[in-house]
PDB file of C-alpha atoms in Angstrom:
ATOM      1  CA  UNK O   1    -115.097 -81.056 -44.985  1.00 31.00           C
ATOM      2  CA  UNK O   2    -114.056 -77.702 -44.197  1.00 35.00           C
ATOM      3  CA  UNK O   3    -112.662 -79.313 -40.728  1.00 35.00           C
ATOM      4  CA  UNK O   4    -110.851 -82.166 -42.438  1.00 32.00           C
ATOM      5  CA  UNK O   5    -109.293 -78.845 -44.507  1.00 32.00           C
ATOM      6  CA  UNK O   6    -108.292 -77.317 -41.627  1.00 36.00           C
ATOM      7  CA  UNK O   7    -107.026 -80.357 -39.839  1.00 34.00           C
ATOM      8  CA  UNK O   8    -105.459 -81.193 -42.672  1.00 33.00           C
ATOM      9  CA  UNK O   9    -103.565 -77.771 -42.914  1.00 40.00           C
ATOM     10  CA  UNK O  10    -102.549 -77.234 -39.625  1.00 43.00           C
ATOM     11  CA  UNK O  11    -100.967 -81.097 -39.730  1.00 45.00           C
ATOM     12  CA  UNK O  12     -99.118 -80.576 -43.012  1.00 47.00           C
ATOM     13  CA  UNK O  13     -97.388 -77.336 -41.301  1.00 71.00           C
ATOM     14  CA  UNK O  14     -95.993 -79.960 -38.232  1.00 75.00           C
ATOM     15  CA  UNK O  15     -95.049 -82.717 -40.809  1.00 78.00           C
ATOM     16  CA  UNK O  16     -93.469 -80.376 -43.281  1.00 85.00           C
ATOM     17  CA  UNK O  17     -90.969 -78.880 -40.425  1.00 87.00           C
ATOM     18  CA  UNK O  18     -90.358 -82.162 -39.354  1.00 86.00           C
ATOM     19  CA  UNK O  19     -89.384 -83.342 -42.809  1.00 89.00           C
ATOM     20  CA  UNK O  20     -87.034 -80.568 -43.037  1.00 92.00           C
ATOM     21  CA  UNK O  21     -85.284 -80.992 -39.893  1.00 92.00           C
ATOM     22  CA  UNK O  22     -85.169 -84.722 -40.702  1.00 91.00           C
ATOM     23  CA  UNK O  23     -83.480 -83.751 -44.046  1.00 92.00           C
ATOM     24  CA  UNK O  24     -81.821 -80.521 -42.917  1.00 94.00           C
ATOM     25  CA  UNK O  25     -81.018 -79.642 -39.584  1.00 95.00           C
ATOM     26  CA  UNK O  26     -77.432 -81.495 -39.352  1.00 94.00           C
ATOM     27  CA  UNK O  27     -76.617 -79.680 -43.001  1.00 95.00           C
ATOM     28  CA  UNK O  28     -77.255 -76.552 -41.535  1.00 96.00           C
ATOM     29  CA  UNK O  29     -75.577 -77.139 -38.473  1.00 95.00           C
ATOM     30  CA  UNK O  30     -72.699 -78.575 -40.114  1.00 95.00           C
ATOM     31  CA  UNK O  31     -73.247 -75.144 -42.703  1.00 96.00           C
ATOM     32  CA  UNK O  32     -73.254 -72.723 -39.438  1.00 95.00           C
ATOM     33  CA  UNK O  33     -69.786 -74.493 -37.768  1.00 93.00           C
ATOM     34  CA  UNK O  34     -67.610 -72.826 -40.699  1.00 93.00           C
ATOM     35  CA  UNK O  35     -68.066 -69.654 -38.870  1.00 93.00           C
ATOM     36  CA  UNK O  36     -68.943 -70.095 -35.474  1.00 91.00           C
ATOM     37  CA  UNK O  37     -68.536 -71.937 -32.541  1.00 89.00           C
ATOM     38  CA  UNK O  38     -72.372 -72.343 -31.616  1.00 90.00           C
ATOM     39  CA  UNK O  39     -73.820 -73.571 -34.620  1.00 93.00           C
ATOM     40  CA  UNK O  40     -76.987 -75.304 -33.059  1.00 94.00           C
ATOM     41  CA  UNK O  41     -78.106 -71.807 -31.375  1.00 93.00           C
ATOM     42  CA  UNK O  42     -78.000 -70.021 -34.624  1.00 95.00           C
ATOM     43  CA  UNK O  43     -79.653 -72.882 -36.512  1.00 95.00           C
ATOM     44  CA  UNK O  44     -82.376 -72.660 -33.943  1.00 94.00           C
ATOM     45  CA  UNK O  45     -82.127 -69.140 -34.557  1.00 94.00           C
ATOM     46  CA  UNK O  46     -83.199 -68.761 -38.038  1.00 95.00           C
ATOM     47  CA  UNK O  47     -85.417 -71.700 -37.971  1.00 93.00           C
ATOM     48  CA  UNK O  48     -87.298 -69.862 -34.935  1.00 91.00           C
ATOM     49  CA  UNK O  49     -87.183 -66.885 -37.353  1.00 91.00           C
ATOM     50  CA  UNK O  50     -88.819 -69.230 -40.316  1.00 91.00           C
ATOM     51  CA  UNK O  51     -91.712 -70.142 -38.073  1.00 88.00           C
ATOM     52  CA  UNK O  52     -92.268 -66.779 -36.749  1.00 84.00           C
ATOM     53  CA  UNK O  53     -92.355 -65.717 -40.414  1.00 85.00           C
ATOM     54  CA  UNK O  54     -94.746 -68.297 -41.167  1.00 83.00           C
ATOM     55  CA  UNK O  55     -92.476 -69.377 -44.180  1.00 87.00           C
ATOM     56  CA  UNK O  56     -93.198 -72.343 -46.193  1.00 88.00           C
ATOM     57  CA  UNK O  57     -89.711 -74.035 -44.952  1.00 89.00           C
ATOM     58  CA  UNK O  58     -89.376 -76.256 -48.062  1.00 87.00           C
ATOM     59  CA  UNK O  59     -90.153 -73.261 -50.517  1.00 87.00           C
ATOM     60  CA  UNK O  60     -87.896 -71.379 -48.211  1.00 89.00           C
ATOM     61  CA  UNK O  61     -84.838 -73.761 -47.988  1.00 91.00           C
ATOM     62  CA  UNK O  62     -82.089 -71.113 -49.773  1.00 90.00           C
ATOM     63  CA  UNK O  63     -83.693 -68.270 -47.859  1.00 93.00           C
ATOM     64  CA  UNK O  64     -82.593 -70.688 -44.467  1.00 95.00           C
ATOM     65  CA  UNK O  65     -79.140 -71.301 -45.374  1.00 95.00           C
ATOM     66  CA  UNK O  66     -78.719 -67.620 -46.321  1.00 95.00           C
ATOM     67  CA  UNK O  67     -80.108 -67.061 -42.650  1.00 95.00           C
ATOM     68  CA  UNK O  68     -77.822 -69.148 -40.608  1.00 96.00           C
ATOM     69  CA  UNK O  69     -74.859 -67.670 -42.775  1.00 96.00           C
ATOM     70  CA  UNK O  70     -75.314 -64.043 -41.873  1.00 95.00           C
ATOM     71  CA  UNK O  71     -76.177 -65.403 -38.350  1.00 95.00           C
ATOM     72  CA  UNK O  72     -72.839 -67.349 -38.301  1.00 95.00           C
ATOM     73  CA  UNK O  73     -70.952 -64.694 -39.327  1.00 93.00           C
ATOM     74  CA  UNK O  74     -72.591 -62.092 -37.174  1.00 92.00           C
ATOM     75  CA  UNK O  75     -72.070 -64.618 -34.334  1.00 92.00           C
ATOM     76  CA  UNK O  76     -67.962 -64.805 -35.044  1.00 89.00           C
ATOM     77  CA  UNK O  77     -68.255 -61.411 -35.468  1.00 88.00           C
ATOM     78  CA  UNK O  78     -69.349 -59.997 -32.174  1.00 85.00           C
ATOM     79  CA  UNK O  79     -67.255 -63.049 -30.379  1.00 78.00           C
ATOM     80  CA  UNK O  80     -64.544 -62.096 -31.892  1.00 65.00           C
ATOM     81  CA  UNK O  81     -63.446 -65.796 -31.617  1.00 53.00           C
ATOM     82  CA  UNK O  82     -62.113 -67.405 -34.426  1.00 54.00           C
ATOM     83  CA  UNK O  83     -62.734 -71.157 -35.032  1.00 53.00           C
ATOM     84  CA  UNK O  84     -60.202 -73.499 -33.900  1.00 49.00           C
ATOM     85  CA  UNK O  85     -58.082 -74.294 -36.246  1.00 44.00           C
ATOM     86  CA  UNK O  86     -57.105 -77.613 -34.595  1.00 46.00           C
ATOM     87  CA  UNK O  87     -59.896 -80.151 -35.076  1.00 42.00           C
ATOM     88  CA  UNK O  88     -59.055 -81.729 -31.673  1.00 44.00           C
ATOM     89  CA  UNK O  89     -60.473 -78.324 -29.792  1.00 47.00           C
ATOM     90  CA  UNK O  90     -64.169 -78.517 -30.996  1.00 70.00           C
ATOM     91  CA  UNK O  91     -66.952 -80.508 -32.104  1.00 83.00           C
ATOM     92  CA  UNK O  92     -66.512 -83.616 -34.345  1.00 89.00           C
ATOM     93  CA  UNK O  93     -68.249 -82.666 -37.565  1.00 92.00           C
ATOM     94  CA  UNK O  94     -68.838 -85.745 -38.890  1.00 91.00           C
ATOM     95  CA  UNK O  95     -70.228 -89.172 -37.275  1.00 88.00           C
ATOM     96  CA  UNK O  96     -67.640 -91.767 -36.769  1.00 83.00           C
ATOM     97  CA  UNK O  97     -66.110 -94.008 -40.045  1.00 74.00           C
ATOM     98  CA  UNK O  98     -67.516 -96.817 -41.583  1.00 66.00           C
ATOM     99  CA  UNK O  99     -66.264 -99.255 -43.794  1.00 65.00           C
ATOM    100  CA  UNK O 100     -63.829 -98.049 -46.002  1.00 66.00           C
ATOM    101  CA  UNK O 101     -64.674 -94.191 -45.643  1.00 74.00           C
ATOM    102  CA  UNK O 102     -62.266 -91.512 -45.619  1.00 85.00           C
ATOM    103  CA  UNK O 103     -61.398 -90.861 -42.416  1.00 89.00           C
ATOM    104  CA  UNK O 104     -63.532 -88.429 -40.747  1.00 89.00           C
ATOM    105  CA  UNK O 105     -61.549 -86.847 -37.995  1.00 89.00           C
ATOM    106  CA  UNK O 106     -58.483 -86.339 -40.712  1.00 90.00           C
ATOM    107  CA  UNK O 107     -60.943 -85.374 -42.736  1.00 91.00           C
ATOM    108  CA  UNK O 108     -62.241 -82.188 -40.541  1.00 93.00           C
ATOM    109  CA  UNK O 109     -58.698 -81.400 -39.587  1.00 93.00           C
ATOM    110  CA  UNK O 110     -57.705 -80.696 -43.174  1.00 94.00           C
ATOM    111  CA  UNK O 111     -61.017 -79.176 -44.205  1.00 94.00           C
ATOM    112  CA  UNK O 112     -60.611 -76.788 -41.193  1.00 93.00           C
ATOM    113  CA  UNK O 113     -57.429 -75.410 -42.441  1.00 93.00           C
ATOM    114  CA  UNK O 114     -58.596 -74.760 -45.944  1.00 95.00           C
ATOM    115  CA  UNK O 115     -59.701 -70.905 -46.819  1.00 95.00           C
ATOM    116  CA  UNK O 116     -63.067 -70.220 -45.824  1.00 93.00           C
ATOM    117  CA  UNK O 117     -64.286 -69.200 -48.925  1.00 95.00           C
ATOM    118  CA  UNK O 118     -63.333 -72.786 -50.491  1.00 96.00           C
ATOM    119  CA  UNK O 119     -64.658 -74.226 -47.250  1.00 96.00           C
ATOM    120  CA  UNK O 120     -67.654 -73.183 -47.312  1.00 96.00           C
ATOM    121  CA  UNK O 121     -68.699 -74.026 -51.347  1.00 97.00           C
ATOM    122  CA  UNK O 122     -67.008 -77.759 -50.580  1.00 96.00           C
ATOM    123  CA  UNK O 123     -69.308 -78.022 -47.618  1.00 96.00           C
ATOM    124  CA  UNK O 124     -72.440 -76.799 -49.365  1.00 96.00           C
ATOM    125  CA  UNK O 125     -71.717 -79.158 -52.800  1.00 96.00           C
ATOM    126  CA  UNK O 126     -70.583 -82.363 -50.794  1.00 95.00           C
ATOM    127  CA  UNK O 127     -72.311 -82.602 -47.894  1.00 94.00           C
ATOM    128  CA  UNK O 128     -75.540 -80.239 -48.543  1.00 93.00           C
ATOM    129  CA  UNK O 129     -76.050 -81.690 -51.986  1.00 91.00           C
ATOM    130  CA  UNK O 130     -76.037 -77.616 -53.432  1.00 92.00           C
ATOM    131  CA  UNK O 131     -75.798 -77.059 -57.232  1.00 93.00           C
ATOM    132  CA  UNK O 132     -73.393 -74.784 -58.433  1.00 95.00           C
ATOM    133  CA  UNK O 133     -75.611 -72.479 -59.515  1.00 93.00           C
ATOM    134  CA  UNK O 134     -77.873 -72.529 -55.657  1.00 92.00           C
ATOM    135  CA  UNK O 135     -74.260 -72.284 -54.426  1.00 95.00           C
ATOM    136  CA  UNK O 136     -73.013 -68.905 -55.826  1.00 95.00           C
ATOM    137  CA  UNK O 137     -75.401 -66.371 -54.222  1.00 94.00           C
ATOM    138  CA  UNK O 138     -75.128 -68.032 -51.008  1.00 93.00           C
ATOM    139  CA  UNK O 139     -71.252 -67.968 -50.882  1.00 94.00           C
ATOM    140  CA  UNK O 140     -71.688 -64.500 -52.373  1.00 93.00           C
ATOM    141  CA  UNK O 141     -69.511 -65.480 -56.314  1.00 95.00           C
ATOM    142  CA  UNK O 142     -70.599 -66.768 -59.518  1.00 96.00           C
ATOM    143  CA  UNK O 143     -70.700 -70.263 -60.729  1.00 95.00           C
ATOM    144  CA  UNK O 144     -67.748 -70.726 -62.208  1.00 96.00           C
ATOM    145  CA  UNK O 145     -66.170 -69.004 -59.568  1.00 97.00           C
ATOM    146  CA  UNK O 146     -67.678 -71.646 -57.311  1.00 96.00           C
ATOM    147  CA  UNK O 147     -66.747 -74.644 -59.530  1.00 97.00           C
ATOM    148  CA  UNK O 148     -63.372 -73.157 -59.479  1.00 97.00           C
ATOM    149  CA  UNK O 149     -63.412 -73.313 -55.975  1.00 97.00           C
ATOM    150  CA  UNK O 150     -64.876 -76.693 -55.411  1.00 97.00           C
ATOM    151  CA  UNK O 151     -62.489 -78.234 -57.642  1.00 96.00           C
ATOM    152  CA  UNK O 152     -59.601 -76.614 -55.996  1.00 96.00           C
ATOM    153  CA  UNK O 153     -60.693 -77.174 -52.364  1.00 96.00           C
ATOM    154  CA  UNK O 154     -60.738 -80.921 -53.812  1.00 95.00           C
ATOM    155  CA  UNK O 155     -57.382 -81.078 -55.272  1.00 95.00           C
ATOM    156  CA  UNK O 156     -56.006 -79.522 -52.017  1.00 95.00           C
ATOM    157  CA  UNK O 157     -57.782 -82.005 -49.278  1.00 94.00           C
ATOM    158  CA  UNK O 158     -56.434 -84.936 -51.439  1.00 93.00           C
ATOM    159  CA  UNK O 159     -53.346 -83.655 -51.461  1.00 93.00           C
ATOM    160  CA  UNK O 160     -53.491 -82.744 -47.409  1.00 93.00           C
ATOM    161  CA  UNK O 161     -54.510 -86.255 -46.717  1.00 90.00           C
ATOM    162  CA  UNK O 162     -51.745 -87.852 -48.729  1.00 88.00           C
ATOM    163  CA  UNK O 163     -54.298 -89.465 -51.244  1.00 81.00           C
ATOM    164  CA  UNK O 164     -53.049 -88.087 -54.391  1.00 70.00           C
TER     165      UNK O 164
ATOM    166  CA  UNK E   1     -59.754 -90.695 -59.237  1.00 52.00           C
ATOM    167  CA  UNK E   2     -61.720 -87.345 -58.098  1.00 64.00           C
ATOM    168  CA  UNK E   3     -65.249 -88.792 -58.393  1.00 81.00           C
ATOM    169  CA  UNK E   4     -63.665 -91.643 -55.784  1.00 86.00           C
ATOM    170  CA  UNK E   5     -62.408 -88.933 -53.481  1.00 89.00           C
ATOM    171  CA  UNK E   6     -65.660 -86.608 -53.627  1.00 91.00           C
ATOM    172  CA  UNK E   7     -67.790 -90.065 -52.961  1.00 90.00           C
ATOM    173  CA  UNK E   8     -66.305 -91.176 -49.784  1.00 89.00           C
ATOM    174  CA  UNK E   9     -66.301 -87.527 -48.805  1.00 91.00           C
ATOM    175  CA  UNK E  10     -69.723 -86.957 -49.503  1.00 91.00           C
ATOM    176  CA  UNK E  11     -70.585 -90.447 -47.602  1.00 90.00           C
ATOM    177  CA  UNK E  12     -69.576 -88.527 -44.521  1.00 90.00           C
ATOM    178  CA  UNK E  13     -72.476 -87.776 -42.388  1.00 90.00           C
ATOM    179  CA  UNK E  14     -72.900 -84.604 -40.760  1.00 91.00           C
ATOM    180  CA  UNK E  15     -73.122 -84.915 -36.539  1.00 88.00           C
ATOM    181  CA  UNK E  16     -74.485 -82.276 -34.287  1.00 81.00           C
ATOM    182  CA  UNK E  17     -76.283 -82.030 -30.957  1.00 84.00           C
ATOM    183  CA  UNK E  18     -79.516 -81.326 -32.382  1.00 85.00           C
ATOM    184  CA  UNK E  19     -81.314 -77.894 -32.023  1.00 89.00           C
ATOM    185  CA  UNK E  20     -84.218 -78.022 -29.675  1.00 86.00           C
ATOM    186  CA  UNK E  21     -87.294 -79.442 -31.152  1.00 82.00           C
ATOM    187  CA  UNK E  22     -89.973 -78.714 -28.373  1.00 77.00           C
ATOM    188  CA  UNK E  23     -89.231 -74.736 -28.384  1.00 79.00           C
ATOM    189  CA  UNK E  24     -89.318 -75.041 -32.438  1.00 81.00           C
ATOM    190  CA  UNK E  25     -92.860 -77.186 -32.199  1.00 77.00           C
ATOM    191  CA  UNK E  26     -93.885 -74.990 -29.637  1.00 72.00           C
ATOM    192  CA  UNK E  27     -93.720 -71.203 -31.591  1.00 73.00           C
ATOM    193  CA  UNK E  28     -95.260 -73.276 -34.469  1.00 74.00           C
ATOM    194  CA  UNK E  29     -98.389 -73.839 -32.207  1.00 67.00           C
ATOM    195  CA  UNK E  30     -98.432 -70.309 -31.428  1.00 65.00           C
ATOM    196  CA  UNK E  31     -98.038 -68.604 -34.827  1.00 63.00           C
ATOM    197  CA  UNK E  32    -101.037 -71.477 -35.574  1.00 58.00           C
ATOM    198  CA  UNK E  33    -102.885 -69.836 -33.119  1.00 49.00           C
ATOM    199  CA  UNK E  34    -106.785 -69.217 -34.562  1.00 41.00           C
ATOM    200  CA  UNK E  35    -109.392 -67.310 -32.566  1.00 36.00           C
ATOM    201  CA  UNK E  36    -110.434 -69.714 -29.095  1.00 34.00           C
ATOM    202  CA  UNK E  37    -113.611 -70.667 -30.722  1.00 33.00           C
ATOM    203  CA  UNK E  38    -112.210 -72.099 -34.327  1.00 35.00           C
ATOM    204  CA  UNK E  39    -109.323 -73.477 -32.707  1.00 37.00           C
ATOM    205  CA  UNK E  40    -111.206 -75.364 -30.021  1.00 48.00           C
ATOM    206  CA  UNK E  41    -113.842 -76.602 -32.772  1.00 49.00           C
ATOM    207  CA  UNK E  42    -110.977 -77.976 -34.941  1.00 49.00           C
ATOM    208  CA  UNK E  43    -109.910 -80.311 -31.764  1.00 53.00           C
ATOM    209  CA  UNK E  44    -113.605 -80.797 -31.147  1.00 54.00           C
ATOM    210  CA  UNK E  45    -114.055 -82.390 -34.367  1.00 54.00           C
ATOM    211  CA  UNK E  46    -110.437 -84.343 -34.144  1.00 51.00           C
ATOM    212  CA  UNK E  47    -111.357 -85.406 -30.479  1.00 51.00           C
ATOM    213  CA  UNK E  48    -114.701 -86.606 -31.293  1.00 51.00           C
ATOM    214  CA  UNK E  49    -113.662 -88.583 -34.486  1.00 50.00           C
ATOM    215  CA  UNK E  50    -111.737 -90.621 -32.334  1.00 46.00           C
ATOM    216  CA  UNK E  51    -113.690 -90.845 -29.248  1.00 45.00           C
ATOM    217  CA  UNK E  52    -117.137 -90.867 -30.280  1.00 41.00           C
ATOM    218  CA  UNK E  53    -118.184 -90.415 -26.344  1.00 37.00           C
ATOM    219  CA  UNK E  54    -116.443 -86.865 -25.831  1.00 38.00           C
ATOM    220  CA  UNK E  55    -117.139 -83.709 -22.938  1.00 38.00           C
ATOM    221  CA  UNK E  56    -115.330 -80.995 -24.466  1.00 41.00           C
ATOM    222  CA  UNK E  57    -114.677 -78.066 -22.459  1.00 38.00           C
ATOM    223  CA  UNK E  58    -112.689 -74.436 -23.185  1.00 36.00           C
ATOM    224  CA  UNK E  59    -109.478 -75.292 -21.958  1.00 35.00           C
ATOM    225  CA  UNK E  60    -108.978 -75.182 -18.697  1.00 36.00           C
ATOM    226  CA  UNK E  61    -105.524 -77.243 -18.376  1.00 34.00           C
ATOM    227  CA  UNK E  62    -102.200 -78.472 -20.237  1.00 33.00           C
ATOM    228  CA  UNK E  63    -103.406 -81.765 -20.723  1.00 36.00           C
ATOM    229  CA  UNK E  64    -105.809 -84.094 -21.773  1.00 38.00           C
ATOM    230  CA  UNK E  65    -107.363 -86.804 -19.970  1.00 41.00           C
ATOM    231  CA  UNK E  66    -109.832 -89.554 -21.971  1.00 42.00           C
ATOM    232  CA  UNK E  67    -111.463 -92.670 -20.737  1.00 39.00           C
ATOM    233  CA  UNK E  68    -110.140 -95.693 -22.427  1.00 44.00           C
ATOM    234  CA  UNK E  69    -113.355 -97.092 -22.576  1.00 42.00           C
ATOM    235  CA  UNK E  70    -115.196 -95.773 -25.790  1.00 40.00           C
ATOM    236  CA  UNK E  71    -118.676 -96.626 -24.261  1.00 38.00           C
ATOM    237  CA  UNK E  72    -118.010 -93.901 -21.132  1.00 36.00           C
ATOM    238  CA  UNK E  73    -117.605 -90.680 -21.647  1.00 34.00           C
ATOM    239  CA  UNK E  74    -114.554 -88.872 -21.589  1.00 36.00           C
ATOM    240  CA  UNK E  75    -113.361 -85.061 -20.541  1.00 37.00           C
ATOM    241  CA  UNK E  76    -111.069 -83.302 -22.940  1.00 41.00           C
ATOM    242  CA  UNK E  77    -109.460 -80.714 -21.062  1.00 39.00           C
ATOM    243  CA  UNK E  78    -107.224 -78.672 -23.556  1.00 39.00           C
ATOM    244  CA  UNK E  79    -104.947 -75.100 -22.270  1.00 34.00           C
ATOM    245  CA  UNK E  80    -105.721 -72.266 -21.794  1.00 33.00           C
ATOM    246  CA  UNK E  81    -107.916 -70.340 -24.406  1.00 34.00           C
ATOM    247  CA  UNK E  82    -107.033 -66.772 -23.734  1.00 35.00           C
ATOM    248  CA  UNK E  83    -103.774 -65.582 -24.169  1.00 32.00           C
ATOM    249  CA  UNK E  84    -101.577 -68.584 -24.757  1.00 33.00           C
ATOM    250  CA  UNK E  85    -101.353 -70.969 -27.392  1.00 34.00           C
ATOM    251  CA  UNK E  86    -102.976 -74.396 -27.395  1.00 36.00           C
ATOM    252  CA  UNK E  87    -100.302 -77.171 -25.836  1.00 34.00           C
ATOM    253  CA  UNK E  88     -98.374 -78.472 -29.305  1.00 32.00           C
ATOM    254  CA  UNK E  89     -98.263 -81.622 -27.299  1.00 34.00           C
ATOM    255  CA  UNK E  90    -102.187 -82.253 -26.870  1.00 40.00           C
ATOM    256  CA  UNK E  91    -102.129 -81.364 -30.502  1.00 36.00           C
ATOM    257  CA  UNK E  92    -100.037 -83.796 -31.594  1.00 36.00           C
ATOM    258  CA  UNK E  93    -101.916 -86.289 -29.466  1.00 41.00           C
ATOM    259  CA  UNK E  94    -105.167 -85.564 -31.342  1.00 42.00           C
ATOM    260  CA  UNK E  95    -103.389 -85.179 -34.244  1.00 37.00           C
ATOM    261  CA  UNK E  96    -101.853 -88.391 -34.241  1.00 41.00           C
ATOM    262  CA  UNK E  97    -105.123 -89.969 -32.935  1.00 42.00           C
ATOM    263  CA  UNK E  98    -106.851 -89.287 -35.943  1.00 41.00           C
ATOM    264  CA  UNK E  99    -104.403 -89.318 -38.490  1.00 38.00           C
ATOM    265  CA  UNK E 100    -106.076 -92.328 -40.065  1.00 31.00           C
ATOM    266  CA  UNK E 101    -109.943 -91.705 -39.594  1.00 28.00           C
ATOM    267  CA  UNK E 102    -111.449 -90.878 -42.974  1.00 25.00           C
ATOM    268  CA  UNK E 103    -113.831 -88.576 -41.697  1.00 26.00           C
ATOM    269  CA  UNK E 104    -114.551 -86.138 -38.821  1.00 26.00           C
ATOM    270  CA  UNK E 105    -117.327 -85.223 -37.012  1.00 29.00           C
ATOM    271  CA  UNK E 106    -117.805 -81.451 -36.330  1.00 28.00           C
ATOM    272  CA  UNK E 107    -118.411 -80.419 -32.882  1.00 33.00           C
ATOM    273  CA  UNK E 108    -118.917 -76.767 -32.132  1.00 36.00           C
ATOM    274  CA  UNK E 109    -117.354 -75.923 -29.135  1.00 38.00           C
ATOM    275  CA  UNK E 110    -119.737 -73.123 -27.021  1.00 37.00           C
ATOM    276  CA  UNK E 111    -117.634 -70.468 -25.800  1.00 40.00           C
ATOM    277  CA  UNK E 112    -120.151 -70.231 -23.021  1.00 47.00           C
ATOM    278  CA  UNK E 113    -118.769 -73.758 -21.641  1.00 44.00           C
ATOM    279  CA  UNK E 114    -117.107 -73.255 -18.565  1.00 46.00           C
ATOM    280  CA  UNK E 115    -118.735 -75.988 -16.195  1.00 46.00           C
ATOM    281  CA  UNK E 116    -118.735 -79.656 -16.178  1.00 43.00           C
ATOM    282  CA  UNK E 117    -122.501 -79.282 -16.246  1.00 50.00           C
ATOM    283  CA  UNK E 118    -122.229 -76.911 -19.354  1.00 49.00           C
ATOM    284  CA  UNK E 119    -120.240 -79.284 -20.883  1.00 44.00           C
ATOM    285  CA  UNK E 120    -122.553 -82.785 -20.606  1.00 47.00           C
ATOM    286  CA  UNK E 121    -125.402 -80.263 -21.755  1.00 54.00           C
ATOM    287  CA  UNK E 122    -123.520 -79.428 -24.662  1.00 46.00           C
ATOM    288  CA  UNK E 123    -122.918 -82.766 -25.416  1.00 42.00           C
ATOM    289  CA  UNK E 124    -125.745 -83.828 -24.849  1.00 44.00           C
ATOM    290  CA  UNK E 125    -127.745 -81.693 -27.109  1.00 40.00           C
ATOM    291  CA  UNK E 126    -125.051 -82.939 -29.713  1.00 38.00           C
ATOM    292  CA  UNK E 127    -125.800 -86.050 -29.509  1.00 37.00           C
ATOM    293  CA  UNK E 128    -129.588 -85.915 -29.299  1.00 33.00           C
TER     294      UNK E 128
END
């Protein structure tokens, strides 16, 4: 029994990080490209950091995102490179349309030239599936200030894409 | 005409390279480093659940090598025991191996095992 325990606890550590990188790791990556061109080092950064922490990574899912933030930003920082604004000199964001979908190149272009503070709380409610209340400490305001911003970021991508 | 908007927007899925998985897996194995002897008696026990006919020795190599045949005996070789972790990948192998047994046996791996000849003693007296 007290094998099966142990088995059991050193498997649950393996599945559990795979879980979250199953449900996370684009999010984050998608979370770390408002600020920096290298967004898949600094995810592996913090999540490196996580393990070496020995952090529960489900229990610890705010304290991640808070992680590859400060990374992000520290990253743009010391680069001194600012993103590019045009969507055609980096990374897609998003995978390819389907269906009816918005388009998702158009879509990048115009969310790339919206203020980064509305940037980033439109990212973490749409596509990160944040609350506005887990929202406001990460992008460092208060709720309403964040519903403010969500709803304005909203109004002004419809508007950039012609769909108003 | 918002909800409309924020739907197909939301629909969008996120795309990146990936981060790599391996050197993630691979500090996770060493943080879940235990002392040589529980470690190797935790594979012990996962080996031997699923093959019943098992030579375990203190690791001695990155991999494992087992006889398809249940009725012949097979040599576990896991890494090394000192200094660095155990391989994620061998592991996952056992891990995966046993993932539906019910039970496990217990095998307690000698620390004094460092011959082939230790090792069929060992088992041996294990399976007297």
């Amino acid at each position: 029994m007290k094998t099966l325990s142990r088995r059991y606890s050193l498997g649950m550590k393996l599945e559990e990080l795979q879980r979250f990188l199953e449900q996370h790791e684009k999010c984050l990556i998608l979370y770390a490209r408002q600020w920096c061109n290298t967004p898949e080092d600094v995810v592996q950064e913090a999540l490196m950091e996580l393990v070496r922490k020995q952090l529960d990574p489900v229990q610890n899912t705010a304290w991640v995102y808070t992680v590859v933030r400060n990374k992000a930003v520290s990253v743009a920082r010391r680069s001194a490179k600012m993103k590019p604004i045009n969507g055609q000199d980096c990374e897609p964001w998003f995978e390819p349309n389907t269906g009816d979908a918005i388009d998702a190149h158009a879509a990048q272009f115009h969310l790339q030239g919206l203020d980064e503070p509305i940037r980033e709380v439109l990212v973490l409610k749409l596509w990160i599936g944040l609350s506005f209340g887990e929202i406001a400490p990460l992008a460092q305001c208060s709720k309403s200030e964040a519903h403010r911003r969500y709803q304005q970021g909203l109004e002004l991508l419809r508007k950039r894409m012609g769909l108003l | 005409m918002n909800n409309d908007f924020e739907t197909k927007l939301a629909a969008m899925l996120p795309k990146g390279k990936g981060i790599d998985r391996d050197a993630l897996f691979f500090e996770l194995g060493k943080q879940q480093k235990k002392p040589n002897r529980v470690a190797s008696a935790f594979l012990a026990g996962a080996i031997a659940a699923s093959f019943p006919w098992l030579l375990l020795t203190q690791v001695q190599s990155q991999k494992i090598e087992t006889s398809p045949l249940p009725s012949e005996p097979s040599l576990v070789l896991l890494e090394p025991a000192k200094s660095e972790p155990y391989s994620l990948l061998a592991y996952r192998k056992v891990f995966d191996a046993t993932n539906d047994l019910p039970t496990l046996h217990y095998v307690e791996a000698s620390a004094q095992i460092e011959t082939l000849s230790d090792l069929q003693k060992e088992f041996s007296l294990y399976h007297q």
